Amino acid sequence: RIEFGGGLELLFDKQKKFDVDVPVEPTGELRVRTLLVWIKDNLLKERPEMFLSEDTVRPGVLVLVNDADWELDDKEDCVLKENDEV
């Protein structure tokens, strides 16, 4: 599940929550880095520059994985598991 808040949902047609099935990487894992690109390509409706900068979220965007700051768990390289909430 992916959830947006703090105004970020405006970039996603004002939808806050998405239940998604994201393809895993060839390694069989899914990293946040891959999820971010998938979100940009499949969910983002407008102004990608407000969401991503290079291959990560823009400064000021807080990313939580299961309610924990992603900076505590390898940021973009954090490996997601089935039923994780981002």
mmCIF file of N, CA, C and O in Angstrom:
data_model
loop_
_atom_site.group_PDB
_atom_site.id
_atom_site.type_symbol
_atom_site.label_atom_id
_atom_site.label_comp_id
_atom_site.label_asym_id
_atom_site.label_seq_id
_atom_site.Cartn_x
_atom_site.Cartn_y
_atom_site.Cartn_z
ATOM 1 N N ARG A 1 0.845 -1.176 0.000
ATOM 2 C CA ARG A 1 0.000 0.000 0.000
ATOM 3 C C ARG A 1 0.886 1.233 0.000
ATOM 4 O O ARG A 1 1.885 1.285 0.695
ATOM 5 N N ILE A 2 0.470 2.215 -0.778
ATOM 6 C CA ILE A 2 1.169 3.493 -0.848
ATOM 7 C C ILE A 2 0.198 4.567 -0.390
ATOM 8 O O ILE A 2 -0.966 4.562 -0.776
ATOM 9 N N GLU A 3 0.682 5.487 0.437
ATOM 10 C CA GLU A 3 -0.167 6.558 0.930
ATOM 11 C C GLU A 3 0.575 7.884 0.816
ATOM 12 O O GLU A 3 1.761 7.970 1.149
ATOM 13 N N PHE A 4 -0.135 8.897 0.335
ATOM 14 C CA PHE A 4 0.436 10.234 0.191
ATOM 15 C C PHE A 4 -0.305 11.193 1.103
ATOM 16 O O PHE A 4 -1.503 11.070 1.301
ATOM 17 N N GLY A 5 0.410 12.163 1.646
ATOM 18 C CA GLY A 5 -0.201 13.167 2.506
ATOM 19 C C GLY A 5 0.574 14.465 2.431
ATOM 20 O O GLY A 5 1.524 14.601 1.656
ATOM 21 N N GLY A 6 0.175 15.427 3.230
ATOM 22 C CA GLY A 6 0.874 16.700 3.299
ATOM 23 C C GLY A 6 0.817 17.509 2.024
ATOM 24 O O GLY A 6 1.701 18.310 1.751
ATOM 25 N N GLY A 7 -0.195 17.290 1.215
ATOM 26 C CA GLY A 7 -0.326 18.003 -0.046
ATOM 27 C C GLY A 7 0.203 17.236 -1.239
ATOM 28 O O GLY A 7 -0.118 17.546 -2.381
ATOM 29 N N LEU A 8 1.024 16.231 -1.002
ATOM 30 C CA LEU A 8 1.592 15.448 -2.101
ATOM 31 C C LEU A 8 0.509 14.719 -2.894
ATOM 32 O O LEU A 8 0.653 14.485 -4.093
ATOM 33 N N GLU A 9 -0.601 14.414 -2.232
ATOM 34 C CA GLU A 9 -1.692 13.717 -2.910
ATOM 35 C C GLU A 9 -2.256 14.533 -4.076
ATOM 36 O O GLU A 9 -2.860 13.980 -4.992
ATOM 37 N N LEU A 10 -2.037 15.832 -4.079
ATOM 38 C CA LEU A 10 -2.511 16.674 -5.181
ATOM 39 C C LEU A 10 -1.845 16.296 -6.507
ATOM 40 O O LEU A 10 -2.431 16.488 -7.572
ATOM 41 N N LEU A 11 -0.651 15.762 -6.437
ATOM 42 C CA LEU A 11 0.057 15.325 -7.652
ATOM 43 C C LEU A 11 -0.478 13.998 -8.161
ATOM 44 O O LEU A 11 -0.129 13.559 -9.260
ATOM 45 N N PHE A 12 -1.318 13.356 -7.359
ATOM 46 C CA PHE A 12 -1.847 12.035 -7.688
ATOM 47 C C PHE A 12 -3.368 12.079 -7.799
ATOM 48 O O PHE A 12 -4.064 11.185 -7.340
ATOM 49 N N ASP A 13 -3.863 13.153 -8.396
ATOM 50 C CA ASP A 13 -5.304 13.322 -8.630
ATOM 51 C C ASP A 13 -6.095 13.339 -7.323
ATOM 52 O O ASP A 13 -7.211 12.830 -7.257
ATOM 53 N N LYS A 14 -5.483 13.880 -6.278
ATOM 54 C CA LYS A 14 -6.103 14.022 -4.952
ATOM 55 C C LYS A 14 -6.436 12.682 -4.295
ATOM 56 O O LYS A 14 -7.220 12.624 -3.355
ATOM 57 N N GLN A 15 -5.819 11.625 -4.778
ATOM 58 C CA GLN A 15 -6.025 10.311 -4.163
ATOM 59 C C GLN A 15 -4.898 10.065 -3.172
ATOM 60 O O GLN A 15 -3.726 10.151 -3.516
ATOM 61 N N LYS A 16 -5.270 9.762 -1.935
ATOM 62 C CA LYS A 16 -4.273 9.581 -0.879
ATOM 63 C C LYS A 16 -3.729 8.166 -0.787
ATOM 64 O O LYS A 16 -2.566 7.976 -0.457
ATOM 65 N N LYS A 17 -4.564 7.158 -1.035
ATOM 66 C CA LYS A 17 -4.143 5.772 -0.817
ATOM 67 C C LYS A 17 -4.276 4.959 -2.099
ATOM 68 O O LYS A 17 -5.240 5.104 -2.838
ATOM 69 N N PHE A 18 -3.283 4.108 -2.312
ATOM 70 C CA PHE A 18 -3.274 3.199 -3.453
ATOM 71 C C PHE A 18 -2.885 1.809 -2.967
ATOM 72 O O PHE A 18 -1.890 1.657 -2.248
ATOM 73 N N ASP A 19 -3.647 0.821 -3.344
ATOM 74 C CA ASP A 19 -3.247 -0.570 -3.140
ATOM 75 C C ASP A 19 -2.687 -1.028 -4.475
ATOM 76 O O ASP A 19 -3.410 -1.054 -5.472
ATOM 77 N N VAL A 20 -1.404 -1.352 -4.500
ATOM 78 C CA VAL A 20 -0.734 -1.629 -5.778
ATOM 79 C C VAL A 20 -0.036 -2.977 -5.746
ATOM 80 O O VAL A 20 0.301 -3.507 -4.682
ATOM 81 N N ASP A 21 0.194 -3.492 -6.928
ATOM 82 C CA ASP A 21 0.972 -4.706 -7.121
ATOM 83 C C ASP A 21 2.115 -4.331 -8.053
ATOM 84 O O ASP A 21 1.918 -4.203 -9.260
ATOM 85 N N VAL A 22 3.281 -4.110 -7.494
ATOM 86 C CA VAL A 22 4.441 -3.627 -8.246
ATOM 87 C C VAL A 22 5.332 -4.804 -8.621
ATOM 88 O O VAL A 22 5.653 -5.625 -7.759
ATOM 89 N N PRO A 23 5.724 -4.905 -9.887
ATOM 90 C CA PRO A 23 6.605 -6.005 -10.288
ATOM 91 C C PRO A 23 7.941 -5.947 -9.538
ATOM 92 O O PRO A 23 8.490 -4.867 -9.331
ATOM 93 N N VAL A 24 8.445 -7.095 -9.158
ATOM 94 C CA VAL A 24 9.740 -7.158 -8.470
ATOM 95 C C VAL A 24 10.870 -7.027 -9.481
ATOM 96 O O VAL A 24 10.682 -7.176 -10.689
ATOM 97 N N GLU A 25 12.050 -6.755 -8.975
ATOM 98 C CA GLU A 25 13.251 -6.658 -9.803
ATOM 99 C C GLU A 25 13.689 -8.064 -10.224
ATOM 100 O O GLU A 25 13.229 -9.059 -9.648
ATOM 101 N N PRO A 26 14.588 -8.178 -11.204
ATOM 102 C CA PRO A 26 15.072 -9.497 -11.618
ATOM 103 C C PRO A 26 15.680 -10.313 -10.473
ATOM 104 O O PRO A 26 15.684 -11.530 -10.510
ATOM 105 N N THR A 27 16.125 -9.629 -9.424
ATOM 106 C CA THR A 27 16.703 -10.325 -8.265
ATOM 107 C C THR A 27 15.618 -10.957 -7.388
ATOM 108 O O THR A 27 15.931 -11.682 -6.457
ATOM 109 N N GLY A 28 14.350 -10.627 -7.674
ATOM 110 C CA GLY A 28 13.256 -11.130 -6.858
ATOM 111 C C GLY A 28 12.905 -10.195 -5.711
ATOM 112 O O GLY A 28 12.014 -10.473 -4.928
ATOM 113 N N GLU A 29 13.624 -9.089 -5.596
ATOM 114 C CA GLU A 29 13.380 -8.114 -4.539
ATOM 115 C C GLU A 29 12.717 -6.873 -5.131
ATOM 116 O O GLU A 29 12.703 -6.680 -6.340
ATOM 117 N N LEU A 30 12.191 -6.043 -4.252
ATOM 118 C CA LEU A 30 11.670 -4.744 -4.654
ATOM 119 C C LEU A 30 12.266 -3.710 -3.726
ATOM 120 O O LEU A 30 12.051 -3.752 -2.514
ATOM 121 N N ARG A 31 13.027 -2.808 -4.293
ATOM 122 C CA ARG A 31 13.646 -1.733 -3.514
ATOM 123 C C ARG A 31 12.832 -0.452 -3.675
ATOM 124 O O ARG A 31 12.135 -0.263 -4.666
ATOM 125 N N VAL A 32 12.952 0.425 -2.693
ATOM 126 C CA VAL A 32 12.236 1.697 -2.748
ATOM 127 C C VAL A 32 12.601 2.452 -4.019
ATOM 128 O O VAL A 32 11.748 3.071 -4.647
ATOM 129 N N ARG A 33 13.840 2.396 -4.442
ATOM 130 C CA ARG A 33 14.293 3.074 -5.666
ATOM 131 C C ARG A 33 13.429 2.650 -6.861
ATOM 132 O O ARG A 33 12.963 3.472 -7.644
ATOM 133 N N THR A 34 13.181 1.370 -6.998
ATOM 134 C CA THR A 34 12.367 0.845 -8.088
ATOM 135 C C THR A 34 10.914 1.276 -7.921
ATOM 136 O O THR A 34 10.239 1.629 -8.893
ATOM 137 N N LEU A 35 10.437 1.275 -6.685
ATOM 138 C CA LEU A 35 9.068 1.704 -6.409
ATOM 139 C C LEU A 35 8.867 3.158 -6.805
ATOM 140 O O LEU A 35 7.845 3.518 -7.387
ATOM 141 N N LEU A 36 9.830 4.022 -6.510
ATOM 142 C CA LEU A 36 9.705 5.437 -6.851
ATOM 143 C C LEU A 36 9.550 5.636 -8.358
ATOM 144 O O LEU A 36 8.707 6.424 -8.800
ATOM 145 N N VAL A 37 10.329 4.920 -9.136
ATOM 146 C CA VAL A 37 10.215 5.018 -10.600
ATOM 147 C C VAL A 37 8.858 4.490 -11.047
ATOM 148 O O VAL A 37 8.195 5.089 -11.900
ATOM 149 N N TRP A 38 8.411 3.393 -10.456
ATOM 150 C CA TRP A 38 7.110 2.827 -10.807
ATOM 151 C C TRP A 38 5.988 3.819 -10.478
ATOM 152 O O TRP A 38 5.060 4.005 -11.257
ATOM 153 N N ILE A 39 6.081 4.466 -9.324
ATOM 154 C CA ILE A 39 5.085 5.464 -8.940
ATOM 155 C C ILE A 39 5.057 6.589 -9.965
ATOM 156 O O ILE A 39 3.986 7.013 -10.417
ATOM 157 N N LYS A 40 6.229 7.081 -10.335
ATOM 158 C CA LYS A 40 6.309 8.167 -11.319
ATOM 159 C C LYS A 40 5.682 7.748 -12.642
ATOM 160 O O LYS A 40 4.922 8.503 -13.246
ATOM 161 N N ASP A 41 5.953 6.545 -13.087
ATOM 162 C CA ASP A 41 5.469 6.075 -14.382
ATOM 163 C C ASP A 41 4.004 5.651 -14.378
ATOM 164 O O ASP A 41 3.360 5.676 -15.430
ATOM 165 N N ASN A 42 3.468 5.256 -13.227
ATOM 166 C CA ASN A 42 2.127 4.659 -13.194
ATOM 167 C C ASN A 42 1.075 5.416 -12.383
ATOM 168 O O ASN A 42 -0.119 5.246 -12.652
ATOM 169 N N LEU A 43 1.479 6.214 -11.417
ATOM 170 C CA LEU A 43 0.501 6.873 -10.561
ATOM 171 C C LEU A 43 0.526 8.397 -10.648
ATOM 172 O O LEU A 43 -0.513 9.036 -10.521
ATOM 173 N N LEU A 44 1.688 8.963 -10.840
ATOM 174 C CA LEU A 44 1.859 10.416 -10.842
ATOM 175 C C LEU A 44 1.087 11.044 -11.987
ATOM 176 O O LEU A 44 1.212 10.614 -13.135
ATOM 177 N N LYS A 45 0.277 12.047 -11.688
ATOM 178 C CA LYS A 45 -0.572 12.678 -12.703
ATOM 179 C C LYS A 45 -0.019 14.003 -13.201
ATOM 180 O O LYS A 45 -0.329 14.426 -14.308
ATOM 181 N N GLU A 46 0.766 14.695 -12.376
ATOM 182 C CA GLU A 46 1.269 16.002 -12.785
ATOM 183 C C GLU A 46 2.522 16.375 -12.010
ATOM 184 O O GLU A 46 2.811 15.806 -10.968
ATOM 185 N N ARG A 47 3.273 17.292 -12.552
ATOM 186 C CA ARG A 47 4.442 17.920 -11.937
ATOM 187 C C ARG A 47 5.429 16.949 -11.301
ATOM 188 O O ARG A 47 5.673 16.979 -10.091
ATOM 189 N N PRO A 48 6.025 16.082 -12.094
ATOM 190 C CA PRO A 48 6.986 15.116 -11.540
ATOM 191 C C PRO A 48 8.149 15.778 -10.813
ATOM 192 O O PRO A 48 8.709 15.201 -9.885
ATOM 193 N N GLU A 49 8.483 17.009 -11.188
ATOM 194 C CA GLU A 49 9.585 17.713 -10.530
ATOM 195 C C GLU A 49 9.280 18.039 -9.071
ATOM 196 O O GLU A 49 10.187 18.295 -8.282
ATOM 197 N N MET A 50 8.008 18.008 -8.698
ATOM 198 C CA MET A 50 7.626 18.248 -7.301
ATOM 199 C C MET A 50 7.715 16.970 -6.464
ATOM 200 O O MET A 50 7.670 17.019 -5.242
ATOM 201 N N PHE A 51 7.842 15.839 -7.136
ATOM 202 C CA PHE A 51 7.910 14.552 -6.441
ATOM 203 C C PHE A 51 9.322 13.984 -6.445
ATOM 204 O O PHE A 51 9.842 13.602 -5.398
ATOM 205 N N LEU A 52 9.953 13.952 -7.609
ATOM 206 C CA LEU A 52 11.283 13.353 -7.731
ATOM 207 C C LEU A 52 12.324 14.366 -8.188
ATOM 208 O O LEU A 52 12.024 15.276 -8.965
ATOM 209 N N SER A 53 13.536 14.158 -7.728
ATOM 210 C CA SER A 53 14.705 14.895 -8.178
ATOM 211 C C SER A 53 15.786 13.855 -8.415
ATOM 212 O O SER A 53 16.208 13.182 -7.480
ATOM 213 N N GLU A 54 16.176 13.715 -9.685
ATOM 214 C CA GLU A 54 17.090 12.636 -10.070
ATOM 215 C C GLU A 54 16.388 11.305 -9.825
ATOM 216 O O GLU A 54 15.313 11.083 -10.325
ATOM 217 N N ASP A 55 16.950 10.435 -8.990
ATOM 218 C CA ASP A 55 16.336 9.119 -8.757
ATOM 219 C C ASP A 55 15.832 8.957 -7.317
ATOM 220 O O ASP A 55 15.699 7.863 -6.810
ATOM 221 N N THR A 56 15.533 10.086 -6.663
ATOM 222 C CA THR A 56 15.023 10.030 -5.301
ATOM 223 C C THR A 56 13.963 11.101 -5.110
ATOM 224 O O THR A 56 13.744 11.930 -5.991
ATOM 225 N N VAL A 57 13.291 11.088 -3.970
ATOM 226 C CA VAL A 57 12.283 12.113 -3.708
ATOM 227 C C VAL A 57 12.959 13.456 -3.476
ATOM 228 O O VAL A 57 14.121 13.519 -3.063
ATOM 229 N N ARG A 58 12.218 14.490 -3.727
ATOM 230 C CA ARG A 58 12.745 15.842 -3.513
ATOM 231 C C ARG A 58 12.992 16.090 -2.028
ATOM 232 O O ARG A 58 12.317 15.505 -1.177
ATOM 233 N N PRO A 59 13.930 16.977 -1.729
ATOM 234 C CA PRO A 59 14.134 17.354 -0.327
ATOM 235 C C PRO A 59 12.829 17.871 0.264
ATOM 236 O O PRO A 59 12.070 18.588 -0.396
ATOM 237 N N GLY A 60 12.550 17.489 1.479
ATOM 238 C CA GLY A 60 11.324 17.906 2.142
ATOM 239 C C GLY A 60 10.223 16.864 2.094
ATOM 240 O O GLY A 60 9.248 16.963 2.823
ATOM 241 N N VAL A 61 10.377 15.855 1.229
ATOM 242 C CA VAL A 61 9.391 14.776 1.165
ATOM 243 C C VAL A 61 9.836 13.690 2.138
ATOM 244 O O VAL A 61 10.926 13.139 2.009
ATOM 245 N N LEU A 62 9.012 13.426 3.119
ATOM 246 C CA LEU A 62 9.313 12.413 4.126
ATOM 247 C C LEU A 62 8.783 11.070 3.656
ATOM 248 O O LEU A 62 7.613 10.957 3.303
ATOM 249 N N VAL A 63 9.651 10.073 3.626
ATOM 250 C CA VAL A 63 9.246 8.731 3.211
ATOM 251 C C VAL A 63 9.260 7.826 4.436
ATOM 252 O O VAL A 63 10.263 7.741 5.144
ATOM 253 N N LEU A 64 8.126 7.186 4.670
ATOM 254 C CA LEU A 64 8.015 6.239 5.768
ATOM 255 C C LEU A 64 7.738 4.855 5.210
ATOM 256 O O LEU A 64 6.916 4.697 4.312
ATOM 257 N N VAL A 65 8.439 3.863 5.728
ATOM 258 C CA VAL A 65 8.183 2.470 5.394
ATOM 259 C C VAL A 65 7.693 1.813 6.676
ATOM 260 O O VAL A 65 8.437 1.741 7.658
ATOM 261 N N ASN A 66 6.427 1.412 6.678
ATOM 262 C CA ASN A 66 5.796 0.859 7.884
ATOM 263 C C ASN A 66 5.954 1.805 9.073
ATOM 264 O O ASN A 66 6.336 1.409 10.166
ATOM 265 N N ASP A 67 5.685 3.081 8.822
ATOM 266 C CA ASP A 67 5.712 4.149 9.832
ATOM 267 C C ASP A 67 7.103 4.454 10.390
ATOM 268 O O ASP A 67 7.224 5.122 11.416
ATOM 269 N N ALA A 68 8.157 3.973 9.748
ATOM 270 C CA ALA A 68 9.525 4.287 10.171
ATOM 271 C C ALA A 68 10.228 5.058 9.052
ATOM 272 O O ALA A 68 10.069 4.746 7.872
ATOM 273 N N ASP A 69 10.993 6.061 9.432
ATOM 274 C CA ASP A 69 11.718 6.877 8.461
ATOM 275 C C ASP A 69 12.654 6.001 7.639
ATOM 276 O O ASP A 69 13.443 5.233 8.183
ATOM 277 N N TRP A 70 12.572 6.125 6.332
ATOM 278 C CA TRP A 70 13.379 5.284 5.444
ATOM 279 C C TRP A 70 14.869 5.527 5.616
ATOM 280 O O TRP A 70 15.682 4.710 5.230
ATOM 281 N N GLU A 71 15.255 6.666 6.193
ATOM 282 C CA GLU A 71 16.674 6.940 6.402
ATOM 283 C C GLU A 71 17.277 5.986 7.430
ATOM 284 O O GLU A 71 18.487 5.835 7.501
ATOM 285 N N LEU A 72 16.437 5.337 8.219
ATOM 286 C CA LEU A 72 16.921 4.348 9.176
ATOM 287 C C LEU A 72 17.126 2.987 8.532
ATOM 288 O O LEU A 72 17.646 2.072 9.159
ATOM 289 N N ASP A 73 16.691 2.850 7.271
ATOM 290 C CA ASP A 73 16.741 1.542 6.609
ATOM 291 C C ASP A 73 17.208 1.658 5.156
ATOM 292 O O ASP A 73 16.506 1.255 4.239
ATOM 293 N N ASP A 74 18.344 2.245 4.921
ATOM 294 C CA ASP A 74 19.003 2.283 3.610
ATOM 295 C C ASP A 74 18.334 3.145 2.556
ATOM 296 O O ASP A 74 18.608 2.997 1.369
ATOM 297 N N LYS A 75 17.430 4.024 2.921
ATOM 298 C CA LYS A 75 16.778 4.943 1.986
ATOM 299 C C LYS A 75 16.321 4.246 0.703
ATOM 300 O O LYS A 75 15.535 3.327 0.770
ATOM 301 N N GLU A 76 16.840 4.671 -0.457
ATOM 302 C CA GLU A 76 16.395 4.124 -1.740
ATOM 303 C C GLU A 76 16.677 2.639 -1.885
ATOM 304 O O GLU A 76 16.030 1.953 -2.668
ATOM 305 N N ASP A 77 17.654 2.130 -1.160
ATOM 306 C CA ASP A 77 18.022 0.716 -1.276
ATOM 307 C C ASP A 77 17.278 -0.177 -0.287
ATOM 308 O O ASP A 77 17.537 -1.382 -0.221
ATOM 309 N N CYS A 78 16.348 0.401 0.460
ATOM 310 C CA CYS A 78 15.534 -0.381 1.387
ATOM 311 C C CYS A 78 14.742 -1.429 0.605
ATOM 312 O O CYS A 78 14.066 -1.115 -0.372
ATOM 313 N N VAL A 79 14.843 -2.674 1.025
ATOM 314 C CA VAL A 79 14.123 -3.765 0.364
ATOM 315 C C VAL A 79 12.740 -3.876 0.988
ATOM 316 O O VAL A 79 12.601 -4.014 2.209
ATOM 317 N N LEU A 80 11.724 -3.805 0.136
ATOM 318 C CA LEU A 80 10.339 -3.905 0.594
ATOM 319 C C LEU A 80 9.878 -5.350 0.601
ATOM 320 O O LEU A 80 10.333 -6.154 -0.199
ATOM 321 N N LYS A 81 8.957 -5.621 1.502
ATOM 322 C CA LYS A 81 8.368 -6.957 1.598
ATOM 323 C C LYS A 81 6.881 -6.848 1.293
ATOM 324 O O LYS A 81 6.302 -5.775 1.357
ATOM 325 N N GLU A 82 6.285 -7.983 0.982
ATOM 326 C CA GLU A 82 4.852 -7.994 0.720
ATOM 327 C C GLU A 82 4.099 -7.410 1.914
ATOM 328 O O GLU A 82 4.434 -7.668 3.063
ATOM 329 N N ASN A 83 3.105 -6.585 1.614
ATOM 330 C CA ASN A 83 2.252 -5.931 2.604
ATOM 331 C C ASN A 83 2.921 -4.784 3.340
ATOM 332 O O ASN A 83 2.347 -4.281 4.310
ATOM 333 N N ASP A 84 4.127 -4.363 2.939
ATOM 334 C CA ASP A 84 4.712 -3.157 3.516
ATOM 335 C C ASP A 84 3.876 -1.956 3.108
ATOM 336 O O ASP A 84 3.257 -1.941 2.048
ATOM 337 N N GLU A 85 3.864 -0.941 3.968
ATOM 338 C CA GLU A 85 3.171 0.310 3.668
ATOM 339 C C GLU A 85 4.200 1.410 3.523
ATOM 340 O O GLU A 85 5.083 1.555 4.355
ATOM 341 N N VAL A 86 4.074 2.144 2.425
ATOM 342 C CA VAL A 86 5.022 3.231 2.136
ATOM 343 C C VAL A 86 4.252 4.530 2.050
ATOM 344 O O VAL A 86 3.189 4.591 1.461
#
